[in-house]
Short mmCIF file of C-alpha atoms in Angstrom, two decimals:
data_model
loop_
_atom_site.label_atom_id
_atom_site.label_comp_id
_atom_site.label_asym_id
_atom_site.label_seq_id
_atom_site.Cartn_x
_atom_site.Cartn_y
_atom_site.Cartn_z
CA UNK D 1 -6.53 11.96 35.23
CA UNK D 2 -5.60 14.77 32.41
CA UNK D 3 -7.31 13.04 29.44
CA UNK D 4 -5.69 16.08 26.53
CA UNK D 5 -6.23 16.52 23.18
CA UNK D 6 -3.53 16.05 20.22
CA UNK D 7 -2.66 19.73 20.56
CA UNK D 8 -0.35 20.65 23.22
CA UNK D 9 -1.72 21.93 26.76
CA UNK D 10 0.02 22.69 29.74
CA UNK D 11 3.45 22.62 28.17
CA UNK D 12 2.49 18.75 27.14
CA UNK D 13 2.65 17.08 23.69
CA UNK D 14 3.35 14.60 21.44
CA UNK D 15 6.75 13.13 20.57
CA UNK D 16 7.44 11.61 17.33
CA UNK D 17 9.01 8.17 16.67
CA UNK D 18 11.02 8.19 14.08
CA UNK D 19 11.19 4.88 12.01
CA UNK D 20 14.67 3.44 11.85
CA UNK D 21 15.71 3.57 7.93
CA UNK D 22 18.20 1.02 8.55
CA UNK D 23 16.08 -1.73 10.09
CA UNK D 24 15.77 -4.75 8.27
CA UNK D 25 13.42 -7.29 9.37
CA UNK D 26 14.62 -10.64 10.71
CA UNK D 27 12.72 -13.11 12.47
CA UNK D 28 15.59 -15.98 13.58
CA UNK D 29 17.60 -12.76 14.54
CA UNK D 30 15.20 -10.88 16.24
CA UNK D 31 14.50 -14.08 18.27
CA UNK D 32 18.19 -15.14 19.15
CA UNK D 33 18.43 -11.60 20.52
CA UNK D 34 15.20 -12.52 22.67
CA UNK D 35 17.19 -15.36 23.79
CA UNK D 36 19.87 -13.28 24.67
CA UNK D 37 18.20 -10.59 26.15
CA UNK D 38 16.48 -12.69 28.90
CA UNK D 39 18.28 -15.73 29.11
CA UNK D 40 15.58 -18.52 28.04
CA UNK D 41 16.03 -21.72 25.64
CA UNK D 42 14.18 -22.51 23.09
CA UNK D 43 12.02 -25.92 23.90
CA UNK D 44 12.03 -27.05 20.51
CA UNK D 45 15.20 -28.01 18.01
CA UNK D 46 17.14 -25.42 17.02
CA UNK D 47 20.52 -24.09 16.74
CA UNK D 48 20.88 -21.55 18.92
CA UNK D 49 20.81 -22.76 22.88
CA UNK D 50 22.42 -22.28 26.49
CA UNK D 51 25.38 -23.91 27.88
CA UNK D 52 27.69 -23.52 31.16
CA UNK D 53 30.87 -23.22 31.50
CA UNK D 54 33.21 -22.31 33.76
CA UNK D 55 35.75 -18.92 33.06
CA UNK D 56 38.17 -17.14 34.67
CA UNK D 57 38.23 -13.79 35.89
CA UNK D 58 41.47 -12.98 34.81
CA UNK D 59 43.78 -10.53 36.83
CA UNK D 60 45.76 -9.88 33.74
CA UNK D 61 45.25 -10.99 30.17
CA UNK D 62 47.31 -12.90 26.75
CA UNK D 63 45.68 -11.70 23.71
CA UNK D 64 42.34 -13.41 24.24
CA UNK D 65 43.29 -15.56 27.42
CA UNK D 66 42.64 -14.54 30.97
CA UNK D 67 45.64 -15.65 33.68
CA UNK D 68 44.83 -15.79 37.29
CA UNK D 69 42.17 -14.83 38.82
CA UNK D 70 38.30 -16.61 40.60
CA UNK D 71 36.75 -19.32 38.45
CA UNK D 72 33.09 -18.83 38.23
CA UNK D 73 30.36 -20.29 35.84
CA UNK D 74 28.58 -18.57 33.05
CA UNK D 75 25.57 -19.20 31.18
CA UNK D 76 26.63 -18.90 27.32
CA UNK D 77 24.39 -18.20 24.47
CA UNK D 78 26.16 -20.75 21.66
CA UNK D 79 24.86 -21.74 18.00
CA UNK D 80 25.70 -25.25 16.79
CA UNK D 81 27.82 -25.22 13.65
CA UNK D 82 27.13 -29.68 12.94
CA UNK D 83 26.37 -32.59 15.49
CA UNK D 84 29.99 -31.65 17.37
CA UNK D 85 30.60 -28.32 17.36
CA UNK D 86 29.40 -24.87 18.55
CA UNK D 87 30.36 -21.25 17.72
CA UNK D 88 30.06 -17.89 19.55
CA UNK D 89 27.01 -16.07 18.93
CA UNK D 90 28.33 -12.39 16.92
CA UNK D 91 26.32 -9.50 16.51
CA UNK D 92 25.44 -10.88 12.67
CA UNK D 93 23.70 -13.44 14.79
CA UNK D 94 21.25 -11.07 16.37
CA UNK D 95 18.77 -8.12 15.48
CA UNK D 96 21.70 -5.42 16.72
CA UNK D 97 19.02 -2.38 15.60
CA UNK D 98 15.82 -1.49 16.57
CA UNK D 99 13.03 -0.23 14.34
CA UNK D 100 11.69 2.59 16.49
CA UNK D 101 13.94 5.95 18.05
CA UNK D 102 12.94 9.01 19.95
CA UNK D 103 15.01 12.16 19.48
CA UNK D 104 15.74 13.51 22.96
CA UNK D 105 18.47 16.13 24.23
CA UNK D 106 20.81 16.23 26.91
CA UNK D 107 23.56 18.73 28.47
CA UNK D 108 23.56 23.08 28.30
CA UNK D 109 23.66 23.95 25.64
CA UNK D 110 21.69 20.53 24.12
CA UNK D 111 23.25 17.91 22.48
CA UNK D 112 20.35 16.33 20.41
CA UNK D 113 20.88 12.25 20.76
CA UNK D 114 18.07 9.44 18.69
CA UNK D 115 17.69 6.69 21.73
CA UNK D 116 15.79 3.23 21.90
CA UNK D 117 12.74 3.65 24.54
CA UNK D 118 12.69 0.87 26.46
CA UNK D 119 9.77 -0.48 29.05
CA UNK D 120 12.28 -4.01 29.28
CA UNK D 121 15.03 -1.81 31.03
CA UNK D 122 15.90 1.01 33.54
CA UNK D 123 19.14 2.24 32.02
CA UNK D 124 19.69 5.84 30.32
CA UNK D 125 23.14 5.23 28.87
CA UNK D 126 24.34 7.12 25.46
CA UNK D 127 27.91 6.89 23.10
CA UNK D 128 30.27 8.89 24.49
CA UNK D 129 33.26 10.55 23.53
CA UNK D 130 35.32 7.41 25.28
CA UNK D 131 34.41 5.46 23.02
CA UNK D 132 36.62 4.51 19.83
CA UNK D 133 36.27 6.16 16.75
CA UNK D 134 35.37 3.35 14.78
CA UNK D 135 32.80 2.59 17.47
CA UNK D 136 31.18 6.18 17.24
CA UNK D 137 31.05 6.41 13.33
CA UNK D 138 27.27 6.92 12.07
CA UNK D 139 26.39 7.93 15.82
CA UNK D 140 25.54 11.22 17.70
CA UNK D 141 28.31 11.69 20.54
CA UNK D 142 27.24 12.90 23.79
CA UNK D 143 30.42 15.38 24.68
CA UNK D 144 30.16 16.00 28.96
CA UNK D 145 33.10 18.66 28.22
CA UNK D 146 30.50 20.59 26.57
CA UNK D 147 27.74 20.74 28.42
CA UNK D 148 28.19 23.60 31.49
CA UNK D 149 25.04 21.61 33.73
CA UNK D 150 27.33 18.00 34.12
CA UNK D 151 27.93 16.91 37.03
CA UNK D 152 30.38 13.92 37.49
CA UNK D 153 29.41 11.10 39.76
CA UNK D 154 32.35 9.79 41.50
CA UNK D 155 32.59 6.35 41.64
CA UNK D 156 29.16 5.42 39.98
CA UNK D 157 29.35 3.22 37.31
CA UNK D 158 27.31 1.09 35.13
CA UNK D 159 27.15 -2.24 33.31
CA UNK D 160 24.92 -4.46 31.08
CA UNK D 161 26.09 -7.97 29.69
CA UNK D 162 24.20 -10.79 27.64
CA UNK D 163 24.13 -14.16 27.57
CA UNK D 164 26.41 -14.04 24.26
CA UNK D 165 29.24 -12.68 26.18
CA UNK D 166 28.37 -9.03 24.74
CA UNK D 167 28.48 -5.85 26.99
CA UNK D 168 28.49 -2.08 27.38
CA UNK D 169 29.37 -0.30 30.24
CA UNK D 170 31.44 3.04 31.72
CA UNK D 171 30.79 6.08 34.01
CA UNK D 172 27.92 8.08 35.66
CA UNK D 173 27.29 11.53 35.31
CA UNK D 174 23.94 14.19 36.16
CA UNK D 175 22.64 16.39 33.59
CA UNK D 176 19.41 18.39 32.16
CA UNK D 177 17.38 16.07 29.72
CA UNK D 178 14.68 17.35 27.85
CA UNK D 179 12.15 14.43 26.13
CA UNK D 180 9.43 16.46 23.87
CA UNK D 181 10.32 19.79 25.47
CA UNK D 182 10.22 18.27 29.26
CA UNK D 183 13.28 19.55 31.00
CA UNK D 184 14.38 17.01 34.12
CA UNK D 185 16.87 17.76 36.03
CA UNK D 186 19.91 15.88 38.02
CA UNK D 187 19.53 12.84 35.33
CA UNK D 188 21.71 10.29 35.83
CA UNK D 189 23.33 9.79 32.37
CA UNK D 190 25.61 6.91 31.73
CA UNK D 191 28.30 7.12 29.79
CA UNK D 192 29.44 4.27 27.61
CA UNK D 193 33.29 3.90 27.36
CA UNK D 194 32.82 0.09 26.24
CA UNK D 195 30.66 -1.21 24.00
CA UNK D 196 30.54 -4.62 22.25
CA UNK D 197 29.72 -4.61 18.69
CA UNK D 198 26.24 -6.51 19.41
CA UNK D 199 25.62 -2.99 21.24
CA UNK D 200 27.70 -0.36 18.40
CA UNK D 201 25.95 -2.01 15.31
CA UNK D 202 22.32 -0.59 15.22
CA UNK D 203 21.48 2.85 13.82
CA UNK D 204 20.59 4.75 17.73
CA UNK D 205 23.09 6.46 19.93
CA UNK D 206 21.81 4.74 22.97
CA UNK D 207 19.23 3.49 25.16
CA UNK D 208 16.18 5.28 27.49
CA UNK D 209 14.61 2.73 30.11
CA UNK D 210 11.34 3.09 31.00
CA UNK D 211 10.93 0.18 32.89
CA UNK D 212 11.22 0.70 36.69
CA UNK D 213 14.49 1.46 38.11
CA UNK D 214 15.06 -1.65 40.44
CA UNK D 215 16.35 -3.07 37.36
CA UNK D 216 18.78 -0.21 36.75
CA UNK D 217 22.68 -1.44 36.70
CA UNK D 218 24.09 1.49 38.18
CA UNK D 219 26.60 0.85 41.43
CA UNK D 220 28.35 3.05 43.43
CA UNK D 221 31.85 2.13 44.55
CA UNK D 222 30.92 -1.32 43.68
CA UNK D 223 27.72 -1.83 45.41
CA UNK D 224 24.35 -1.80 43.56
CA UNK D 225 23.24 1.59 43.75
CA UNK D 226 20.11 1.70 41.08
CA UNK D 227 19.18 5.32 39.76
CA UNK D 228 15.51 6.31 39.10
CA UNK D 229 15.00 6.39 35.34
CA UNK D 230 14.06 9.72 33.31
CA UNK D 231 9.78 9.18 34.08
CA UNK D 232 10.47 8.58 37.37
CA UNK D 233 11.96 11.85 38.11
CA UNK D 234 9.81 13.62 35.67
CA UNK D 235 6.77 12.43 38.34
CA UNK D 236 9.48 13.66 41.51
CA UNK D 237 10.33 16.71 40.35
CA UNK D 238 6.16 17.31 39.36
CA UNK D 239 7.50 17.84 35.23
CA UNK D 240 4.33 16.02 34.65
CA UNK D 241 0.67 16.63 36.47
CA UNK D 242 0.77 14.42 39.93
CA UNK D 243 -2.82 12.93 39.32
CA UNK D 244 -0.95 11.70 35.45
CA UNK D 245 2.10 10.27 36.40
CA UNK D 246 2.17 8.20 33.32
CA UNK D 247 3.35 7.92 29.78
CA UNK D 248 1.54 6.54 26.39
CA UNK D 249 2.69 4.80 23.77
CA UNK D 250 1.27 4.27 20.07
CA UNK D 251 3.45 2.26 17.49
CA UNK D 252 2.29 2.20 13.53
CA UNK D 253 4.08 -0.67 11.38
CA UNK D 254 5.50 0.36 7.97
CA UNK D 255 2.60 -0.98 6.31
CA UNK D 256 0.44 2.20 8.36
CA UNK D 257 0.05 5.58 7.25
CA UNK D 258 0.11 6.75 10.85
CA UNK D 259 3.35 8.06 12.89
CA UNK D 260 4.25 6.53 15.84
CA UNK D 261 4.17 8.17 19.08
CA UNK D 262 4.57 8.65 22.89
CA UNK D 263 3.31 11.39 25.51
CA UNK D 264 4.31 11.80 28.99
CA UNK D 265 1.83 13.50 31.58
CA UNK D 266 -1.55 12.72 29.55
CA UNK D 267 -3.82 10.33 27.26
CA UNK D 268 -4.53 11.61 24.05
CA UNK D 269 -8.25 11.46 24.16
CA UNK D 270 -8.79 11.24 20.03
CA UNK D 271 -7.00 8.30 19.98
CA UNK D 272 -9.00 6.04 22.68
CA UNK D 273 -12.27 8.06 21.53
CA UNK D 274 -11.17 6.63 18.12
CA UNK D 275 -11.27 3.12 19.62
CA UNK D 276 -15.34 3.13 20.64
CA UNK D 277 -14.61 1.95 24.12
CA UNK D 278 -13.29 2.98 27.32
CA UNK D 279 -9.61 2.25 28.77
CA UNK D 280 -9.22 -0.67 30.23
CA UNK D 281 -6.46 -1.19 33.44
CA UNK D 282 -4.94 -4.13 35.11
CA UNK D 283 -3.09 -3.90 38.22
CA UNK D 284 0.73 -4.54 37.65
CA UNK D 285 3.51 -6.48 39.50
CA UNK D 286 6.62 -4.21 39.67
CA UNK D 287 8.79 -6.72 42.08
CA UNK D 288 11.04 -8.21 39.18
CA UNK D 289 10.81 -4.68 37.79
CA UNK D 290 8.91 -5.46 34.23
CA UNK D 291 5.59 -4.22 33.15
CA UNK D 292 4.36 -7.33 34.53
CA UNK D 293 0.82 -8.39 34.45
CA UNK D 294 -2.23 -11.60 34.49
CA UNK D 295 -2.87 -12.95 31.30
CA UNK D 296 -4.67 -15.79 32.10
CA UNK D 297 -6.45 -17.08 28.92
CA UNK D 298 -6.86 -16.52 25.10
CA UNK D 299 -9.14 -16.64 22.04
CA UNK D 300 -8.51 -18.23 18.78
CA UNK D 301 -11.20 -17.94 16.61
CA UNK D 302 -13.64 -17.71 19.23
CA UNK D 303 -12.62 -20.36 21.49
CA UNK D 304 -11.20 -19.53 24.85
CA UNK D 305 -8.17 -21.25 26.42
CA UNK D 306 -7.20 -20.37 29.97
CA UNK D 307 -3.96 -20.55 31.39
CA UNK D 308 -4.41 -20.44 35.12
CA UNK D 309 -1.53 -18.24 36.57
CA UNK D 310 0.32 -17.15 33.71
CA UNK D 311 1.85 -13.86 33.58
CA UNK D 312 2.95 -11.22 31.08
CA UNK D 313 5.00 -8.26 30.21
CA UNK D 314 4.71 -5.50 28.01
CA UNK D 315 7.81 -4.44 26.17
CA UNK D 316 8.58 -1.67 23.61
CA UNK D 317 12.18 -3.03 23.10
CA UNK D 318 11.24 -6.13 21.82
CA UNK D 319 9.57 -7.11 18.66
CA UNK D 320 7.91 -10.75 18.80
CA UNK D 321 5.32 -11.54 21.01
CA UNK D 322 6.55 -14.66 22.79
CA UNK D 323 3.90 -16.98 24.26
CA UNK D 324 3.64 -20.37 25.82
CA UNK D 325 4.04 -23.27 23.61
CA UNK D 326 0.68 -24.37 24.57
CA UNK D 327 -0.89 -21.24 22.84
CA UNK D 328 1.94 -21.49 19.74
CA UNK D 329 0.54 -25.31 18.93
CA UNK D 330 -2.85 -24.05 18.90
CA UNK D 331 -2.34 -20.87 16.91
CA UNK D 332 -0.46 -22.00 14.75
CA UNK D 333 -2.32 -25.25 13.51
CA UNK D 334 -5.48 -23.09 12.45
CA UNK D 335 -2.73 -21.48 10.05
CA UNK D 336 -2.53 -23.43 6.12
CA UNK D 337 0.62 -24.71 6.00
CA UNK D 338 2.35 -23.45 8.98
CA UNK D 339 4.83 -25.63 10.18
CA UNK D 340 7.92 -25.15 12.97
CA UNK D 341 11.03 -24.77 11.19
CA UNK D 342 14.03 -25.77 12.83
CA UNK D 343 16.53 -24.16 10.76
CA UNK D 344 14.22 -20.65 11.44
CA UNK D 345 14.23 -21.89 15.31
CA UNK D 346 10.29 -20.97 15.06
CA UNK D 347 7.04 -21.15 13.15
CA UNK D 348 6.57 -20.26 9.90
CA UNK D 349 3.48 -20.02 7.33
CA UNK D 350 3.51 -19.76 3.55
CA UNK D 351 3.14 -16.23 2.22
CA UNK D 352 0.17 -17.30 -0.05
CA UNK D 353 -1.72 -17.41 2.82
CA UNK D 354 -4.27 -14.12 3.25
CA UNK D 355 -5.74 -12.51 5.86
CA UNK D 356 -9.03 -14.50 5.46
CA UNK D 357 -7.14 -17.61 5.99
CA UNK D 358 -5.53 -16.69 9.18
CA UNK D 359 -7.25 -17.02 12.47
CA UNK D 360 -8.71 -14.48 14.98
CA UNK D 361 -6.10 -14.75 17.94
CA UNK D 362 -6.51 -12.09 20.77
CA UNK D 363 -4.38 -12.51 24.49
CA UNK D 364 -5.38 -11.09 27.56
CA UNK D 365 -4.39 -8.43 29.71
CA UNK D 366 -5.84 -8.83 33.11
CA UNK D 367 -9.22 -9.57 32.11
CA UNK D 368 -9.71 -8.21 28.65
CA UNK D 369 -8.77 -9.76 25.63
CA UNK D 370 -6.95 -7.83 22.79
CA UNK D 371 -6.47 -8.97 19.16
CA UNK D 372 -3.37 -9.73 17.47
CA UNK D 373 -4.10 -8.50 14.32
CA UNK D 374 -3.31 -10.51 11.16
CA UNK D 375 -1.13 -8.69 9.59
CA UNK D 376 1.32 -8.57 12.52
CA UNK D 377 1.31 -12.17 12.58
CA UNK D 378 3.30 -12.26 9.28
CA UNK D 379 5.96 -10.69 11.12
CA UNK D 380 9.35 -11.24 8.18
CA UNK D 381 10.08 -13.17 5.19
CA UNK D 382 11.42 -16.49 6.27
CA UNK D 383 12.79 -17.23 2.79
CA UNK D 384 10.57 -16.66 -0.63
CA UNK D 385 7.68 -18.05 -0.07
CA UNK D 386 7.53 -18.18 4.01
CA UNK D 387 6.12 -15.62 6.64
CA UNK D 388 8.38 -16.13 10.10
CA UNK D 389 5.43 -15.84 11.99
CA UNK D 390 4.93 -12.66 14.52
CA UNK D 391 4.03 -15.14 17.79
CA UNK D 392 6.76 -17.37 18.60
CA UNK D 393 7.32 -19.42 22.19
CA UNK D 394 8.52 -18.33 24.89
CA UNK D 395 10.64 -21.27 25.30
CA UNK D 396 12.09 -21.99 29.24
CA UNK D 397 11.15 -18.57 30.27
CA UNK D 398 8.83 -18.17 32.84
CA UNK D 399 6.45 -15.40 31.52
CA UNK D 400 5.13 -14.04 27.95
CA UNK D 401 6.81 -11.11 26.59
CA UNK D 402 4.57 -9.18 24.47
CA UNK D 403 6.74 -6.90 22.24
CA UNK D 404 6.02 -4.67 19.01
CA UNK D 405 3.71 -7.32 17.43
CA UNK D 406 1.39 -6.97 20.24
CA UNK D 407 1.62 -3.55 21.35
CA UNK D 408 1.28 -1.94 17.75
CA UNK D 409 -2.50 -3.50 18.25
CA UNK D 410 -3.04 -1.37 21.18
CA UNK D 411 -2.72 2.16 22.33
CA UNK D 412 -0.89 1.55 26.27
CA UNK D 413 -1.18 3.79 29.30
CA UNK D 414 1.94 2.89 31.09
CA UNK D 415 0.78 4.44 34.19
CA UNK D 416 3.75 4.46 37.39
CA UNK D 417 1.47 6.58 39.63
CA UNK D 418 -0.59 3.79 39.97
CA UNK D 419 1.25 0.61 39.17
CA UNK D 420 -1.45 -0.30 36.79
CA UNK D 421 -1.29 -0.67 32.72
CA UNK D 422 -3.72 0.66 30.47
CA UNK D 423 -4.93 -0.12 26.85
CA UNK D 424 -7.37 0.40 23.88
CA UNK D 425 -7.68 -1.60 20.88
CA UNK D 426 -5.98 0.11 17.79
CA UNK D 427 -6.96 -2.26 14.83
CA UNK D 428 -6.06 -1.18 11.45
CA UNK D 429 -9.14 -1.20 9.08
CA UNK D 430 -7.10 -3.10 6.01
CA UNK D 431 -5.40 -5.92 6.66
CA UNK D 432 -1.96 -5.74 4.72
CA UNK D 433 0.30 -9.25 3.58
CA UNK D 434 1.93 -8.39 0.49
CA UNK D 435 5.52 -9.80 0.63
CA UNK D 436 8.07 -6.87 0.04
CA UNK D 437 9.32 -6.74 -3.31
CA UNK D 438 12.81 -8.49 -4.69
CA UNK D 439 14.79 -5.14 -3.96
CA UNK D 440 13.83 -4.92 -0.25
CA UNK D 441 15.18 -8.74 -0.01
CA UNK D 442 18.14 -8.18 -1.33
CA UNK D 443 19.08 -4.33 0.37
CA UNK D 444 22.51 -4.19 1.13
CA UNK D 445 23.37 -4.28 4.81
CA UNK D 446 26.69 -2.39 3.88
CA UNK D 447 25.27 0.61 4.33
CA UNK D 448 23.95 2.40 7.05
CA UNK D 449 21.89 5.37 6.65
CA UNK D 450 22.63 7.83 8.77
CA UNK D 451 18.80 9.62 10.61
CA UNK D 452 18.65 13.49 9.93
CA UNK D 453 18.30 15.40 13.13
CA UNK D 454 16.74 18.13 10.89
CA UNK D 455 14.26 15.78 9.60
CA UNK D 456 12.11 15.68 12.97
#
């Protein structure tokens, strides 16, 4: 396997991620949107949960109310209001941006687009000029008119919905996309010509899935009809070396000095020499189409806990780290003061706590353990004197999904060409849990700051 150094070879190098100026840190949100995102309940009291209903699939439409059409059954994400009532979960509900983007470009000549990279999903889909103009302010438009290399895709379309009732979807189209000065060609690009506002509010101009493409919502005349995503061609069309069909990922908080960063078609070698041990792989399970893997036991504060069978998955478009409730209980009770809020619909710990008081917590991948480290597990301010912790449970669903406050301890290997995941410790040497000052509390949300392309 090309193991390359930080400097580009062979055509391959580092891509920047660009840290979101607009994200704003919310632990209750950033959960609900967990919730939402894969469908699970919490197992403990809160106000956010799952109920089903039946709806209509209207064959024309009142104002808000469908007419005609099949009844079928839904499973909605509600939020109760008091003892009889519940509300619709809105995009103020959930954490609508994401704290990480990735300039890419598609089209001839390039239209340069900031996207959300993805291992959760299989989708490449991007604003388009369909959309409103209220829904396209503060965003990068992909124009097809403009580019001479798009190719319309009769009758392909796409669609993703949520539990809350939110969706985006539109029309299919091939073009060139370059990622970090790799061209692939024949992309399927979808176009959005509906969005929900859960989907228009954050500060990116669309999503790249690197997860694996079985998962991909793309149907042809009606009919599932999934596309491979942007690595997976890059590994058909031999953009990157055949014996490193992979990509890399290393995310840096805002409390690092480092950037964050991906590569496609090699391991940068400083960064696991940097580490003082060797890569590490387990085998994945690709069948639900996650980054699915064992992880079987874990350590807090030196004492092992197994959990025979359990599973995990590695995604970069999540934040938390969502666990069993087994391992929450026991984390979370060799934290002072930590207690499960109910109002916060998860655990929080007081932000007098330091780093010496918190407890060494590592999970496993495969058959390795890898630290949490401390500082991630202060994840948001709760209110003024609480942490929302970074580990929260997993609630009804069936696996762990280790997000951003995992994967920022780690430097990962995604590696497709052999269905296997990869990994290095990445441990900060300072351990940082200052509360952010009374200004970034209070920051206006009114405001959205719009990236600089000519920043990069």
């Amino acid at each position: 396997m090309p193991i390359r150094p930080t400097a580009i070879m062979d055509g391959l190098t580092k891509l920047r991620v660009v840290r979101n100026p607009n994200y704003k840190r919310s632990g209750l949100k950033s959960y609900v949107s967990l919730m939402n995102k894969y469908g699970f309940d919490s197992t403990k009291e809160g106000p956010y949960y799952h109920i089903n209903r039946v709806a209509q699939r209207g064959l024309a439409s009142h104002g808000y109310h469908k007419k005609g059409g099949r009844v079928r059954g839904e499973h909605v994400l509600v939020k109760r209001i008091d003892t009889t009532q519940t509300g619709e979960v809105g995009a103020d509900d959930q954490q609508g941006d994401t704290e990480y983007l990735v300039q890419v470009s598609i089209g001839t000549p390039a239209q340069t687009l900031m996207l959300d990279f993805d291992t959760g999903s299989a989708d490449l889909w991007v604003f388009s000029t369909s959309l409103s103009s209220s829904l396209r302010k503060d965003h990068n438009v992909f124009d097809h008119t403009k580019s001479s290399t798009y190719k319309a895709l009769s009758g392909e379309n796409w669609n993703i919905s949520y539990g809350d009732g939110s969706t985006a979807s539109g029309t299919c189209g091939s073009d060139v996309l370059n990622i970090g000065g790799l061209n692939v060609s024949g992309q399927t690009v979808e176009l959005a010509t509906k969005l929900s506002s859960q989907f228009a509010q954050g500060t990116g101009d669309g999503l790249l899935g690197l997860a694996f493409s079985r998962i991909n919502t793309v149907t042809k005349h009606g009919q599932p009809s999934p596309v491979p995503t942007p690595v997976e061609n890059m590994i058909s069309q031999g953009v990157i070396p055949a014996d490193a069909s992979l990509f890399t990922s290393a995310f840096y908080s805002e409390r690092d000095e480092e950037d964050s960063f991906y590569t496609f078609g090699y391991v940068d070698q400083d960064l696991v020499d940097a580490s003082g041990t060797d890569i590490v792989y387990t085998d994945i399970d690709s069948s639900e189409g996650f980054w699915m893997f064992d992880s079987a036991s874990y350590v807090i504060n030196n004492t092992t806990s197994q959990q025979s069978g359990n599973k995990a998955i590695a995604d970069t478009g999540t934040t938390l780290a969502l666990v069993s409730d087994e391992v929450c209980d026991a984390l979370y009770k060799q934290i002072p003061g930590a207690t499960y809020d109910s109002t916060q619909q998860g655990y929080v710990f007081p932000t007098s706590v330091t780093a010496d008081d918190l407890p060494d917590f590592s999970v496993s991948v495969g058959d390795t353990q890898f630290t949490i480290q401390k500082e991630a597990l202060a994840f948001a301010l709760a209110d003024d004197s609480h942490w929302y912790g970074g580990v929260q449970s997993r609630g009804t669903n069936p696996f762990d999904i280790l997000g951003d406050v995992f994967l920022r301890n780690i430097y990962a290997i995604w590696d497709l060409g052999n269905t296997r995941f990869g990994a290095v410790p990445k441990i900060q040497a300072t351990q940082i849990l200052t509360p952010p000052g009374n200004d970034a509390l209070a920051a206006s949300n009114d405001r959205k700051t719009s990236i600089s392309l000519a920043r990069l």
